[in-house]
């Protein structure tokens, strides 16, 4: 199997998730080539052929131009599978490429299931479906955080310049506008203590907030806690919340779903408190305390206050 990995730049820099594309290719046992619209500075540290196109004329994202660039790379590589990150870039561009090629598209893949099939989340990621593409060529987007890179990135790609005969853009890329930050900016917090569904009820969130205060940190939350209205969305950590990189992250009653972990996996040190010793959060935690949060957290806070 041969895959074409579509790397992604944001404001001139290669997105780290581009390395997750490599982990996905490794999981498939596929040979790989890359395509990137961006500058030489953004080239990924990896072995393989990299089709590099200068997107400067069309701005950082120009759907029509980027589609033609990916298709030009696909024509040369004849890949079985073209892979994007499931980001705003990928979910806009992947269907355009799939439609142009008449290829099946599988969105938000979280695992490779074997025999050319993929697992995707459903029912708010509580269940997984196994999807079998019906076309010989497939376009895939992968969930950020689902395919962890093995080791540090290394290598130098063989760069092949892609120059389109006609790269005159028909739309103008104006720029990015950051969403208005409401409430706390968790991105700058050094310590975050987060409440998950395991805290049980809205009133119990105060116990988690007390620990955050005692540690001099901020309160974070998982999505169900926000959806239930226990905590404002400004505190949500994860793919649809904030991406954080504190020195210490304390996950209280949080299972460790991919979408949550994608938002906190850059924390230096993770402590998880969970009644389930097999909860997936244990895979990213440096310390897993198997305990009831409502017993353990107040005791810890009291000790911190001494
Ligand atoms: C498109 C999409 C985007 C999403 N974006 C996000 C996002 O940005 N952020 C996010 O968090 N989620 C997000 N989700 C939801 C995500 O898939 C999970 O459903 C969610 O993270 C689960 O939250 P949780 O761990 O608090 O709850 P659960 O998965 O229900 O886990 C609760 C945990 O608490 C433990 N527990 C129960 N009682 C106790 C107790 N007394 N003491 C200690 N532990 C206890 C349980 O063992 C369990 O591990 C998204 C989902 C989708 C589909």
PDB file of C-alpha atoms and ligand atoms in Angstrom, residues 108 123-126 143 195-200 221-225 236-242 252-260 273-276 279-281 291-294, ligand 1:
ATOM      1  CA  UNK A 108     -12.164  11.260  11.562  1.00  0.00           C
ATOM      2  CA  UNK A 123     -22.418   8.638  19.420  1.00  0.00           C
ATOM      3  CA  UNK A 124     -20.192  11.383  20.819  1.00  0.00           C
ATOM      4  CA  UNK A 125     -17.201   9.036  20.602  1.00  0.00           C
ATOM      5  CA  UNK A 126     -18.781   6.516  22.957  1.00  0.00           C
ATOM      6  CA  UNK A 143      -8.516  12.423  14.419  1.00  0.00           C
ATOM      7  CA  UNK A 195     -13.216  18.185  36.399  1.00  0.00           C
ATOM      8  CA  UNK A 196     -14.695  15.304  34.409  1.00  0.00           C
ATOM      9  CA  UNK A 197     -18.055  13.570  34.467  1.00  0.00           C
ATOM     10  CA  UNK A 198     -16.733  11.423  37.311  1.00  0.00           C
ATOM     11  CA  UNK A 199     -17.246  14.344  39.747  1.00  0.00           C
ATOM     12  CA  UNK A 200     -20.917  13.358  39.615  1.00  0.00           C
ATOM     13  CA  UNK A 221     -13.130  20.653  32.447  1.00  0.00           C
ATOM     14  CA  UNK A 222     -14.038  17.889  30.037  1.00  0.00           C
ATOM     15  CA  UNK A 223     -16.770  18.420  27.491  1.00  0.00           C
ATOM     16  CA  UNK A 224     -19.633  16.557  29.244  1.00  0.00           C
ATOM     17  CA  UNK A 225     -19.101  18.802  32.281  1.00  0.00           C
ATOM     18  CA  UNK A 236     -13.083  23.179  28.340  1.00  0.00           C
ATOM     19  CA  UNK A 237      -9.914  21.292  27.413  1.00  0.00           C
ATOM     20  CA  UNK A 238      -9.773  19.303  24.194  1.00  0.00           C
ATOM     21  CA  UNK A 239     -10.237  19.430  20.462  1.00  0.00           C
ATOM     22  CA  UNK A 240     -13.352  21.568  20.755  1.00  0.00           C
ATOM     23  CA  UNK A 241     -12.015  23.457  23.759  1.00  0.00           C
ATOM     24  CA  UNK A 242      -8.546  24.786  24.520  1.00  0.00           C
ATOM     25  CA  UNK A 252     -10.284  14.386  38.139  1.00  0.00           C
ATOM     26  CA  UNK A 253     -12.849  11.790  37.035  1.00  0.00           C
ATOM     27  CA  UNK A 254     -11.856  12.051  33.374  1.00  0.00           C
ATOM     28  CA  UNK A 255     -11.753   8.878  31.273  1.00  0.00           C
ATOM     29  CA  UNK A 256      -9.136  10.058  28.755  1.00  0.00           C
ATOM     30  CA  UNK A 257     -11.084  10.116  25.485  1.00  0.00           C
ATOM     31  CA  UNK A 258      -9.002  10.994  22.416  1.00  0.00           C
ATOM     32  CA  UNK A 259     -10.656  14.410  22.084  1.00  0.00           C
ATOM     33  CA  UNK A 260      -9.739  15.339  25.660  1.00  0.00           C
ATOM     34  CA  UNK A 273      -7.673  10.424  39.762  1.00  0.00           C
ATOM     35  CA  UNK A 274     -10.098   7.743  38.672  1.00  0.00           C
ATOM     36  CA  UNK A 275     -11.986   4.845  40.228  1.00  0.00           C
ATOM     37  CA  UNK A 276     -11.231   2.756  37.133  1.00  0.00           C
ATOM     38  CA  UNK A 279      -9.310   4.106  32.306  1.00  0.00           C
ATOM     39  CA  UNK A 280      -7.468   5.261  29.133  1.00  0.00           C
ATOM     40  CA  UNK A 281      -6.261   8.400  30.950  1.00  0.00           C
ATOM     41  CA  UNK A 291      -9.677   6.545  44.149  1.00  0.00           C
ATOM     42  CA  UNK A 292     -13.019   8.304  44.380  1.00  0.00           C
ATOM     43  CA  UNK A 293     -12.405  11.970  43.504  1.00  0.00           C
ATOM     44  CA  UNK A 294     -14.828  13.111  46.136  1.00  0.00           C
TER      45      UNK A 294
HETATM   46  C1  LIG B   1     -16.346  15.940  17.742  1.00  0.00           C
HETATM   47  C2  LIG B   1     -16.119  15.731  19.220  1.00  0.00           C
HETATM   48  C3  LIG B   1     -15.386  16.678  19.905  1.00  0.00           C
HETATM   49  C4  LIG B   1     -15.148  16.523  21.270  1.00  0.00           C
HETATM   50  N1  LIG B   1     -14.416  17.464  21.936  1.00  0.00           N
HETATM   51  C5  LIG B   1     -14.114  17.256  23.228  1.00  0.00           C
HETATM   52  C6  LIG B   1     -13.300  18.185  23.952  1.00  0.00           C
HETATM   53  O1  LIG B   1     -12.866  19.214  23.432  1.00  0.00           O
HETATM   54  N2  LIG B   1     -13.025  17.915  25.251  1.00  0.00           N
HETATM   55  C7  LIG B   1     -13.492  16.798  25.896  1.00  0.00           C
HETATM   56  O2  LIG B   1     -13.202  16.628  27.082  1.00  0.00           O
HETATM   57  N3  LIG B   1     -14.279  15.924  25.235  1.00  0.00           N
HETATM   58  C8  LIG B   1     -14.607  16.131  23.947  1.00  0.00           C
HETATM   59  N4  LIG B   1     -15.426  15.246  23.307  1.00  0.00           N
HETATM   60  C9  LIG B   1     -16.082  14.193  24.114  1.00  0.00           C
HETATM   61  C10 LIG B   1     -15.182  13.001  24.371  1.00  0.00           C
HETATM   62  O3  LIG B   1     -15.306  12.075  23.310  1.00  0.00           O
HETATM   63  C11 LIG B   1     -15.589  12.290  25.670  1.00  0.00           C
HETATM   64  O4  LIG B   1     -16.963  11.934  25.602  1.00  0.00           O
HETATM   65  C12 LIG B   1     -15.345  13.144  26.914  1.00  0.00           C
HETATM   66  O5  LIG B   1     -14.022  13.650  26.923  1.00  0.00           O
HETATM   67  C13 LIG B   1     -15.579  12.301  28.156  1.00  0.00           C
HETATM   68  O6  LIG B   1     -15.528  13.159  29.268  1.00  0.00           O
HETATM   69  P1  LIG B   1     -15.230  12.559  30.696  1.00  0.00           P
HETATM   70  O7  LIG B   1     -13.935  11.838  30.689  1.00  0.00           O
HETATM   71  O8  LIG B   1     -15.439  13.653  31.677  1.00  0.00           O
HETATM   72  O9  LIG B   1     -16.462  11.544  30.918  1.00  0.00           O
HETATM   73  P2  LIG B   1     -16.503   9.971  30.848  1.00  0.00           P
HETATM   74  O10 LIG B   1     -15.932   9.456  29.608  1.00  0.00           O
HETATM   75  O11 LIG B   1     -17.918   9.592  31.183  1.00  0.00           O
HETATM   76  O12 LIG B   1     -15.539   9.503  32.030  1.00  0.00           O
HETATM   77  C14 LIG B   1     -15.792   9.674  33.371  1.00  0.00           C
HETATM   78  C15 LIG B   1     -14.650   9.021  34.120  1.00  0.00           C
HETATM   79  O13 LIG B   1     -14.828   9.265  35.512  1.00  0.00           O
HETATM   80  C16 LIG B   1     -14.509   8.082  36.217  1.00  0.00           C
HETATM   81  N5  LIG B   1     -15.258   8.148  37.477  1.00  0.00           N
HETATM   82  C17 LIG B   1     -16.582   7.958  37.687  1.00  0.00           C
HETATM   83  N6  LIG B   1     -16.890   8.204  38.975  1.00  0.00           N
HETATM   84  C18 LIG B   1     -15.725   8.553  39.594  1.00  0.00           C
HETATM   85  C19 LIG B   1     -15.391   8.924  40.905  1.00  0.00           C
HETATM   86  N7  LIG B   1     -16.323   9.005  41.878  1.00  0.00           N
HETATM   87  N8  LIG B   1     -14.106   9.202  41.185  1.00  0.00           N
HETATM   88  C20 LIG B   1     -13.132   9.122  40.221  1.00  0.00           C
HETATM   89  N9  LIG B   1     -13.420   8.789  38.941  1.00  0.00           N
HETATM   90  C21 LIG B   1     -14.687   8.511  38.640  1.00  0.00           C
HETATM   91  C22 LIG B   1     -14.934   6.946  35.316  1.00  0.00           C
HETATM   92  O14 LIG B   1     -14.230   5.772  35.634  1.00  0.00           O
HETATM   93  C23 LIG B   1     -14.585   7.502  33.943  1.00  0.00           C
HETATM   94  O15 LIG B   1     -13.259   7.143  33.584  1.00  0.00           O
HETATM   95  C24 LIG B   1     -15.672  15.381  21.952  1.00  0.00           C
HETATM   96  C25 LIG B   1     -16.407  14.434  21.239  1.00  0.00           C
HETATM   97  C26 LIG B   1     -16.615  14.604  19.890  1.00  0.00           C
HETATM   98  C27 LIG B   1     -17.389  13.557  19.140  1.00  0.00           C
END
